[in-house]
Short mmCIF file of C-alpha atoms and ligand atoms in Angstrom, two decimals:
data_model
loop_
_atom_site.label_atom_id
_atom_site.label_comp_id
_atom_site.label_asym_id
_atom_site.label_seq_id
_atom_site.Cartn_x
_atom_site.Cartn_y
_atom_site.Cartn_z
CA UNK M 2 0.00 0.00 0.00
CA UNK M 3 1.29 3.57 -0.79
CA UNK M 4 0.01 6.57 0.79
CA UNK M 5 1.21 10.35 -0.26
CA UNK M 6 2.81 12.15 2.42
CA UNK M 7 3.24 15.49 2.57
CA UNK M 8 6.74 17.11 3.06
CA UNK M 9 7.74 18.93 6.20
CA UNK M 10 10.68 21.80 5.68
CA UNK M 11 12.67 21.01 9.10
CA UNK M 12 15.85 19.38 6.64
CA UNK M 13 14.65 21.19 3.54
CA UNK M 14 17.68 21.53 1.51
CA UNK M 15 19.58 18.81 3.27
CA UNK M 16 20.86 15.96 1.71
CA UNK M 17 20.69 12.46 3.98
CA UNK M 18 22.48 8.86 3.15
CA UNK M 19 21.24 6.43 5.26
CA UNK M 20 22.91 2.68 4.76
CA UNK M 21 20.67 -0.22 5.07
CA UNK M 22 18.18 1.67 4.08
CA UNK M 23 16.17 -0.91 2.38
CA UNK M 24 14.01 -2.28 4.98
CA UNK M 25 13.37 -2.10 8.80
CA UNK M 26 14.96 0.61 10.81
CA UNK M 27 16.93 2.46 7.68
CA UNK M 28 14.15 2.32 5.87
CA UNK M 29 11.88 4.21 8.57
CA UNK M 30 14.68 6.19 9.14
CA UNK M 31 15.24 7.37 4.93
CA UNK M 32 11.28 7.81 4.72
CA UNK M 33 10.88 9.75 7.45
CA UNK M 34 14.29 12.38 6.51
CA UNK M 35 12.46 12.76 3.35
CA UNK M 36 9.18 13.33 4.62
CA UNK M 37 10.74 16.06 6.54
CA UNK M 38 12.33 17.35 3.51
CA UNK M 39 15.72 16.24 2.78
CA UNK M 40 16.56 14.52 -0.28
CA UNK M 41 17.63 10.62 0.38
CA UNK M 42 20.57 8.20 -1.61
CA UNK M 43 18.85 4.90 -0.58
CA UNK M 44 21.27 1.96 0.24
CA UNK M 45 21.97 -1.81 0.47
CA UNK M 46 23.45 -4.94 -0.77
CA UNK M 47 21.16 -5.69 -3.50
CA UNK M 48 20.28 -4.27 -6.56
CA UNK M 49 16.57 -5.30 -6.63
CA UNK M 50 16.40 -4.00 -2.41
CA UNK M 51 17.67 -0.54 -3.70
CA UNK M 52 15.45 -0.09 -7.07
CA UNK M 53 11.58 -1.42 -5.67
CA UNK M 54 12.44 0.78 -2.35
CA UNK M 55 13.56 3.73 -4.42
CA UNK M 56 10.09 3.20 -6.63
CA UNK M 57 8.03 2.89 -3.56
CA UNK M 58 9.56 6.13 -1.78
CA UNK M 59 9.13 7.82 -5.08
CA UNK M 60 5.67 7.09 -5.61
CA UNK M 61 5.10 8.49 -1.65
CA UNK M 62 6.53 11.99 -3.84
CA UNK M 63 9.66 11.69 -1.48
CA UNK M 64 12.84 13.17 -3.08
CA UNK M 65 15.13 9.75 -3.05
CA UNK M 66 17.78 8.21 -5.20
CA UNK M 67 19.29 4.67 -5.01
CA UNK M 68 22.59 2.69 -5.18
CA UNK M 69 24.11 -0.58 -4.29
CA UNK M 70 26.66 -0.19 -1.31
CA UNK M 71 27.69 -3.72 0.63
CA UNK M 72 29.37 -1.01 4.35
CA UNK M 73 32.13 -3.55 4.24
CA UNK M 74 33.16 -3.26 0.90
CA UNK M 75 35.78 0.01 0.42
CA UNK M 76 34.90 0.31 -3.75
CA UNK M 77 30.67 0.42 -2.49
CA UNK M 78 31.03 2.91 -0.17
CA UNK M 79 33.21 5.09 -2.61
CA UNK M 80 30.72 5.00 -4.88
CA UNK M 81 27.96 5.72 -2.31
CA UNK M 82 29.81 8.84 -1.90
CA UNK M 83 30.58 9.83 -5.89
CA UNK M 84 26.55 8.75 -6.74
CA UNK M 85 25.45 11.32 -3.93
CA UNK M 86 27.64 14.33 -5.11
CA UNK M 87 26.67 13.61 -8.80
CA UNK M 88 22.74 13.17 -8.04
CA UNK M 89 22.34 15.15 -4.81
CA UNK M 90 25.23 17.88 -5.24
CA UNK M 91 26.40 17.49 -1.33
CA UNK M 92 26.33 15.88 1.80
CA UNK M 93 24.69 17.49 5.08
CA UNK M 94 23.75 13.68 6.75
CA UNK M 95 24.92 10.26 7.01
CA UNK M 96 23.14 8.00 8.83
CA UNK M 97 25.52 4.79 9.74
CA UNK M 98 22.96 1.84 10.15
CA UNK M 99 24.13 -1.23 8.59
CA UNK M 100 25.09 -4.00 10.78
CA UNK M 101 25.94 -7.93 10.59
CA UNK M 102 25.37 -10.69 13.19
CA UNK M 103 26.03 -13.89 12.03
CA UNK M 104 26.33 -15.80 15.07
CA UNK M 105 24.08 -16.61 18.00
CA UNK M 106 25.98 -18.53 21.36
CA UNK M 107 28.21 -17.98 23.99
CA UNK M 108 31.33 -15.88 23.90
CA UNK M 109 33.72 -17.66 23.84
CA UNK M 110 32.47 -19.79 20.99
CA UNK M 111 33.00 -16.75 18.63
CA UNK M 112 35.02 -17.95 15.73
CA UNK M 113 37.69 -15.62 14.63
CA UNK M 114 36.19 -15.19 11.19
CA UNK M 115 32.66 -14.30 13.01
CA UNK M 116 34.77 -11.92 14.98
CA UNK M 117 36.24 -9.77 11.95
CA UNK M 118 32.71 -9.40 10.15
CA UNK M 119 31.10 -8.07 12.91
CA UNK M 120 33.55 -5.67 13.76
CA UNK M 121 34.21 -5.21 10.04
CA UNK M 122 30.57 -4.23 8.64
CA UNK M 123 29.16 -2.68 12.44
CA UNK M 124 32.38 -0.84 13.64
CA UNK M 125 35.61 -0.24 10.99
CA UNK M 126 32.77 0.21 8.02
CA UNK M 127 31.27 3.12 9.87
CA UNK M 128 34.62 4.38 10.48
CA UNK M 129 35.38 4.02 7.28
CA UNK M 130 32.35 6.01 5.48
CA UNK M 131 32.58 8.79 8.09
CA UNK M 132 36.08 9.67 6.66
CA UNK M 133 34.55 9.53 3.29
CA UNK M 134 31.57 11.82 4.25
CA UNK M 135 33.53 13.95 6.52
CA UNK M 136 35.44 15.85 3.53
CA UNK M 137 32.37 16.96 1.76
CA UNK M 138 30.28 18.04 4.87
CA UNK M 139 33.19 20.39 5.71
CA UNK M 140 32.94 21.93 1.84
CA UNK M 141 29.50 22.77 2.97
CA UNK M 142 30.42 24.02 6.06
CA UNK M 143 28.34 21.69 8.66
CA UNK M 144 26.96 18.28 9.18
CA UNK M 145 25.40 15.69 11.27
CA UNK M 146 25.98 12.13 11.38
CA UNK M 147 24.12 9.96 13.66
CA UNK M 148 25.26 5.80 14.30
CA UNK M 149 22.70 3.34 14.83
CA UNK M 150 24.05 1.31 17.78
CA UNK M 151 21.25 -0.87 20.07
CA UNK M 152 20.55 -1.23 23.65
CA UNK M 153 22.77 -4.58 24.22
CA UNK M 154 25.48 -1.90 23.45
CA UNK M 155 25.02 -1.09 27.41
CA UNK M 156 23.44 -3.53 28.73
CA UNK M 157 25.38 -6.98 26.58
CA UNK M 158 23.20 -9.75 25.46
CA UNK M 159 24.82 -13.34 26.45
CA UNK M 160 23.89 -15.00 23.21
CA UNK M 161 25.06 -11.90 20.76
CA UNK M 162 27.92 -10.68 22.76
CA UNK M 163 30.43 -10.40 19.45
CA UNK M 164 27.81 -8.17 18.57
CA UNK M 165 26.86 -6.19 21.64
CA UNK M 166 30.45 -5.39 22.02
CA UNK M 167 30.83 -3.79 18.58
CA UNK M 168 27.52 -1.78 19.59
CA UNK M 169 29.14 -0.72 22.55
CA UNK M 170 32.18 0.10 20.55
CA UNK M 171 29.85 2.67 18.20
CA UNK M 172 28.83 4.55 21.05
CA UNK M 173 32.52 5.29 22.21
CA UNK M 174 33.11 6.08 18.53
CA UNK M 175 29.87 8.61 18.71
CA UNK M 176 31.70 9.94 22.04
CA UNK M 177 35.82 10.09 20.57
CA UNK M 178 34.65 11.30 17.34
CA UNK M 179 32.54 14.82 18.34
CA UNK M 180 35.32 16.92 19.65
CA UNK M 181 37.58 17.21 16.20
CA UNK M 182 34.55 16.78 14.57
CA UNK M 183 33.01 20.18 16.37
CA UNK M 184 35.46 21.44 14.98
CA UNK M 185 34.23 21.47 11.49
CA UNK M 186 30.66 22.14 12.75
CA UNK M 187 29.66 18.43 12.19
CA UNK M 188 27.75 17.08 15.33
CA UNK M 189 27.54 12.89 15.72
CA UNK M 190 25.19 11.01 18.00
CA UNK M 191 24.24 8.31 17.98
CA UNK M 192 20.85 5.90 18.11
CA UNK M 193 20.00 2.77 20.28
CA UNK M 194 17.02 1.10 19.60
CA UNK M 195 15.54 -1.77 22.07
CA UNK M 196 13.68 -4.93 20.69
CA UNK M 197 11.99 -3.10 17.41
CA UNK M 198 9.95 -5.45 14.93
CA UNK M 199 12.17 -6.08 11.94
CA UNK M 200 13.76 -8.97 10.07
CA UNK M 201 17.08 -9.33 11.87
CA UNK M 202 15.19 -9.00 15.56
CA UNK M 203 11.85 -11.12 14.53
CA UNK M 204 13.32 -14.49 16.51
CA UNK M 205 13.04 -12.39 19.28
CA UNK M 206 8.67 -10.99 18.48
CA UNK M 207 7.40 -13.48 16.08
CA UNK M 208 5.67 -15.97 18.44
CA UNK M 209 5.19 -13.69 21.80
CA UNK M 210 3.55 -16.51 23.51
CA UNK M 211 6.77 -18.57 23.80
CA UNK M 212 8.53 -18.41 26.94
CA UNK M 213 11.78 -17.02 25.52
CA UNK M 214 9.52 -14.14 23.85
CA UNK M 215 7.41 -13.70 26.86
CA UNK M 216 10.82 -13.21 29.11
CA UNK M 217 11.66 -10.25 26.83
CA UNK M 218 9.04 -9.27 27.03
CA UNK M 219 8.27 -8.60 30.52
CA UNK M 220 12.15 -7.07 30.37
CA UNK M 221 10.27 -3.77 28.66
CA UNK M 222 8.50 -1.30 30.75
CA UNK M 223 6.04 -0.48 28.00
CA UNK M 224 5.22 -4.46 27.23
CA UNK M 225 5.59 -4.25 23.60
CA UNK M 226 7.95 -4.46 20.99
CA UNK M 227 9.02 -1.25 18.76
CA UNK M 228 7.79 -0.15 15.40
CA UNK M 229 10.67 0.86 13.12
CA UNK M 230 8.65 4.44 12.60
CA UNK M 231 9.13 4.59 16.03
CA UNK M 232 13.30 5.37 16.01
CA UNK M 233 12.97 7.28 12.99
CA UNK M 234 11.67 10.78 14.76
CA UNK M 235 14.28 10.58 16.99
CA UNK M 236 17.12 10.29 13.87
CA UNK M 237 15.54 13.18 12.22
CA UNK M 238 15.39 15.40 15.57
CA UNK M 239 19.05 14.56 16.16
CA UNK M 240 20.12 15.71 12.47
CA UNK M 241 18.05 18.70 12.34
CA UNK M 242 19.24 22.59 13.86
CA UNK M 243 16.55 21.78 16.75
CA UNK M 244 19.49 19.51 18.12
CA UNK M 245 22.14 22.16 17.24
CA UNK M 246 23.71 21.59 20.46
CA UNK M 247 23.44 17.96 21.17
CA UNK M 248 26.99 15.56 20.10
CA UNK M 249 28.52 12.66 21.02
CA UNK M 250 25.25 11.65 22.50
CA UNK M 251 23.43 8.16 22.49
CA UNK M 252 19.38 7.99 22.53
CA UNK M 253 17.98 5.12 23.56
CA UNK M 254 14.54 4.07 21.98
CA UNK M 255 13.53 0.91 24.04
CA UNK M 256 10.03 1.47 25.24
CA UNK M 257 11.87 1.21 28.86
CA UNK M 258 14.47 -1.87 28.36
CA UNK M 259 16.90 -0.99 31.87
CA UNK M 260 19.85 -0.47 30.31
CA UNK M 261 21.84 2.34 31.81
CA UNK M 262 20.61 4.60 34.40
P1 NAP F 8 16.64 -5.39 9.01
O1 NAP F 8 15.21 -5.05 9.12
O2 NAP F 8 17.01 -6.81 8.94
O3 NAP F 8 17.18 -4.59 7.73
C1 NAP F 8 18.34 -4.93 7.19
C2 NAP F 8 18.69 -3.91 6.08
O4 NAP F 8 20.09 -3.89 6.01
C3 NAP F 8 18.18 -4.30 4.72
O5 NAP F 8 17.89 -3.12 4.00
C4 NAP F 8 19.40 -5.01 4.10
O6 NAP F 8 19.29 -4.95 2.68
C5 NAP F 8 20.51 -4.15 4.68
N1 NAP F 8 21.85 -4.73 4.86
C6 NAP F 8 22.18 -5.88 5.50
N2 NAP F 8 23.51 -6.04 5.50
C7 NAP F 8 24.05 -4.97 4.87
C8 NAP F 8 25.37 -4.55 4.57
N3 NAP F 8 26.44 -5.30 4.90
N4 NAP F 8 25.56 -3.38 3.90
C9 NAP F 8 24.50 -2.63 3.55
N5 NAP F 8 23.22 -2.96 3.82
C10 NAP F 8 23.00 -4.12 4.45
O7 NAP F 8 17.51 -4.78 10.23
P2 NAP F 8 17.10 -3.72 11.37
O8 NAP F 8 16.54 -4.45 12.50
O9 NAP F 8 16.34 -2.59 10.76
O10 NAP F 8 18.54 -3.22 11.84
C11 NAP F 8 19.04 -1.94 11.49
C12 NAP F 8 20.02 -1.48 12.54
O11 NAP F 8 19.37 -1.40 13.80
C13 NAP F 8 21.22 -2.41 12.75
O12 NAP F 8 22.37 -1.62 13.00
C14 NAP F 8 20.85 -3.18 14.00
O13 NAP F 8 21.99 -3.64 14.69
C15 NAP F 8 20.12 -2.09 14.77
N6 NAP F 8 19.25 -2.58 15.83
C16 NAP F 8 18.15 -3.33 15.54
C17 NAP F 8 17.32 -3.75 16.57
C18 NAP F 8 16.06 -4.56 16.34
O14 NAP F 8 15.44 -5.01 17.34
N7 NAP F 8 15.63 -4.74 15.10
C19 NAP F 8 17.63 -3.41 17.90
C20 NAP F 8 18.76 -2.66 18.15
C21 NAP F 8 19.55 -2.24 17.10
P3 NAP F 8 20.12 -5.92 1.69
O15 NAP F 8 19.75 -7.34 2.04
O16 NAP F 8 19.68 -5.50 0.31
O17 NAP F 8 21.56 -5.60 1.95
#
């Protein structure tokens, strides 16, 4: 179903790359940046991801583009880059979002390989594209970044802790990252979503009746799981001027998960 939205002004002018932006919480997150009136370069690993979201967005009259851009590969992200100066002209945002997880277990467990890729696509690729970005939201004289990290970031989950550790890693990035980077009037903050109802999470919500589900449940103050349209306000609050003097913050967005005080 498509529905025609109709553009808000707070990032008019502004143009946004958000990676992962295909589904779940990038997705939200690129809708919602253009409904507020910045011009979008969608993002993800595959081709036919990138071109029906790009059509969809479209027909909702938002201002997007698309390209293909695999975070951990150095030649994608380039060209994320080069596709938004030629189509856009600039870059005001960049949204960090992808991330991997491609184990579930103990610790210790971890194989070394597992190791690198998570640290590879959730930590060094974020790195990686801010030093890419960085450049061209200096020409333009300010910009905002914002990392998608997740609660288990402060509070680590036993079964994803490869994982939870790079999460925690992103929001000590958002922190040693602000001051040089207030110096070039770029803020960066970063995002922590609880238990929200996408793909990569839907183990977790999909049959709430189960034990395992019910235990997680309980674990939120608010007794529900998250909507992805319910992170993306806070991304395009902490990009806009309204947050002019927030950086090297983290927002959680858990419906009440106790994860730091
Ligand atoms: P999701 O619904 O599974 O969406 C995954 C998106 O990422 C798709 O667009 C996918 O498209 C793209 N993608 C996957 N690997 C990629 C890569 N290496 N490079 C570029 N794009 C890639 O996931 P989600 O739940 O929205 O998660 C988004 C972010 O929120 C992640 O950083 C995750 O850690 C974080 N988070 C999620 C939750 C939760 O409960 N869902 C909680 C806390 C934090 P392609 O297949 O086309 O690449």
């Amino acid at each position: 179903m498509t529905s025609t939205v109709a553009k808000g002004t707070k990032l008019a002018g502004k143009v946004a790359i958000v990676t992962a932006s295909t589904d779940g919480i990038g997705l939200a997150i690129a809708k919602r940046l253009g409904q507020d009136g910045a011009k979008v370069m969608i993002s993800s690993r595959k081709k036919e991801h990138v071109e029906g979201t790009v059509e969809n967005l479209r027909k909702q009259n938002l201002d997007v583009a698309g390209t293909i851009c695999h975070v951990g590969k150095s030649k994608d992200r380039e060209s994320l880059v080069q596709e938004t100066l030629k189509t856009f002209g600039g870059i005001d945002i960049l949204v960090s979002n992808a991330a991997a997880n491609p184990v579930f277990g103990p610790i210790l467990d971890t194989s070394e390989e597992a190791w690198d890729k998570i640290f590879d696509v959730n930590i060094k690729s974020a790195f990686l594209l801010c030093k890419e970005v960085v450049p061209h939201m200096e020409a333009r004289g300010s910009g905002a970044i914002v990392f998608v990290s997740s609660f288990v970031g402060y509070a680590p989950s036993e079964l994803m802790g490869p994982y939870s550790v790079s999460k925690t890693a992103l929001i000590g990035l958002t922190k040693a990252m602000s001051p040089q980077l207030a110096g070039m009037n770029i803020r960066v903050n970063c995002l922590a979503p609880g238990l929200i109802k996408t793909k990569f999470s839907e183990m977790l919500w999909k049959n709430p009746n189960t034990g395992f589900q019910q235990d997680f449940l309980n674990s939120i103050a608010m007794k529900r799981f998250g909507e992805p349209e319910e992170c993306s306000g806070t991304v395009s609050f902490l990009v806009s001027d309204d947050a002019s003097y927030i950086t090297g913050e983290t927002i959680l967005v858990t419906g009440g998960i106790p994860a730091r005080l």
